[in-house]
C-alpha cells in the first residue's frame, strides 16, 4: 500500500485475493515508482511489475518462468535470475544476446545461507556480494560484471561480514559490518570515517544504519542498547549532532533494565556453546 500523508488516502500496489507480494526494488531514479513482485498469476511464482505509487497502475516487467527470485538494479533492469538445482545449489543466470537465460554462477549448498548479491553500483558495472565461497568466513566483495574480476572490500577472520552500507547516490560501499561479541563496522570510504568516529563517541551501544538522505547530509541510525529500548536518531553530518526521533518501546524508558555484557571464552577450537536446561540429558 501507499498512503498519501496529506489526506490519508491509501492505494493498493499489489492485487488482493490471497496473492502475496513484496517490494523488489526502489531507486532514486524513479521517485514515484517501485518494482513489486507478486504471485497473482501463479501462486508458486512471483512476477515483477513496475508500479506507480500514486495511482497503483502497473506494467509487467518480468514473467517468471520457473525462478525463485530475480536480481534488479537501480535502473529497474532485471539483471539476474535465481533457481535451485536438483542437488540444492543456487544457480545464477543472466540473459544472453538472444534473450535466453544462461548460467553464469553457482552458489554451493554449504554457502547458500552466507552468499548473496547485494546491489549493483549506479552505472551497473559492479555487483556487490556478501560471499563465503572458497572462504572460512563471508566477505564483502565487488565483482566487475564485464571482466568477472573480483576484489575483496572487507573481511573478518572470526565471523561473516553480514551487512554492507552503500552511498544513496552512486551505490558505492561506505562500510561493512560483522557481528562477533559486538557489531564491528569497517569504514571503506574515507569520507565517512569521521562520521563513524563521532557516532561511536555519542553512542555506547551498537548502531544500525537505516537510511540516508539523497544529499548525504543526514543519516537515520538505530541505537541498540542493553539498558534502554531501541532508539532511532537522525544524525547531521555537517554539524556532527544527533537528534532523537523516537523510542521503539517508550514505556520501557527509565525502567531498571539489566546490564548485558558479551563474554568470549577461549577454547582450542572456535565453537558456539549453550547452557543445558536443568534436568535435560545429552
C-alpha angles and dihedrals in degrees: 000000000000119000127203104230090206101057102008093239112158125213122194114231096188134037123267127213095100097308116141123220143174139185109269099182144350125192140183087230089066106038095167098039140064140186112244126189118204139160103224093124096046122009090214097052133053118218121199123238133187104227133193106223094206099057105009095240111156138194124199110246103171130013110209113233098181111319128127092218150345135228116224133183138223091275092056092251120146103236105170142010126212131210139160122251123220091263094052100261122136113242118206116205137181133186118263126214091282093053095251121131115248131181116256103164146007132214110206117230092250090056099041095100095047103038124073140138112251110187145319119245115252096268091049095235098113131048120202120214142183095220133179098169110132092359139101091227131022116262134195107248138176121221121201103224093206101047100022091230115151126205128187115241100180138352139174119206092210104045143007123280100241106175138038122196114210134197109253094225108044097013091233119155115267102172143342129220135210130178123221115136089335135005111280120202120201110199111221100174113059090208089073100041094098090050092056092046091050093049091048089055094049099044127047096191132066121290131220118193109222103175149333132218117251091248089054092233100114132042129193111218132182115217115212109199130172096222100037135051119259110288132197121213137181113225120202110210093200098053095028088226131128131214122202113236104183146316121250091222108023093176088068094056108118093011116137096253117180119255116244129207131188114236124205116198116198114228136169089246123033109245144141119258132197137191116254114236113245110268095016121129130211 
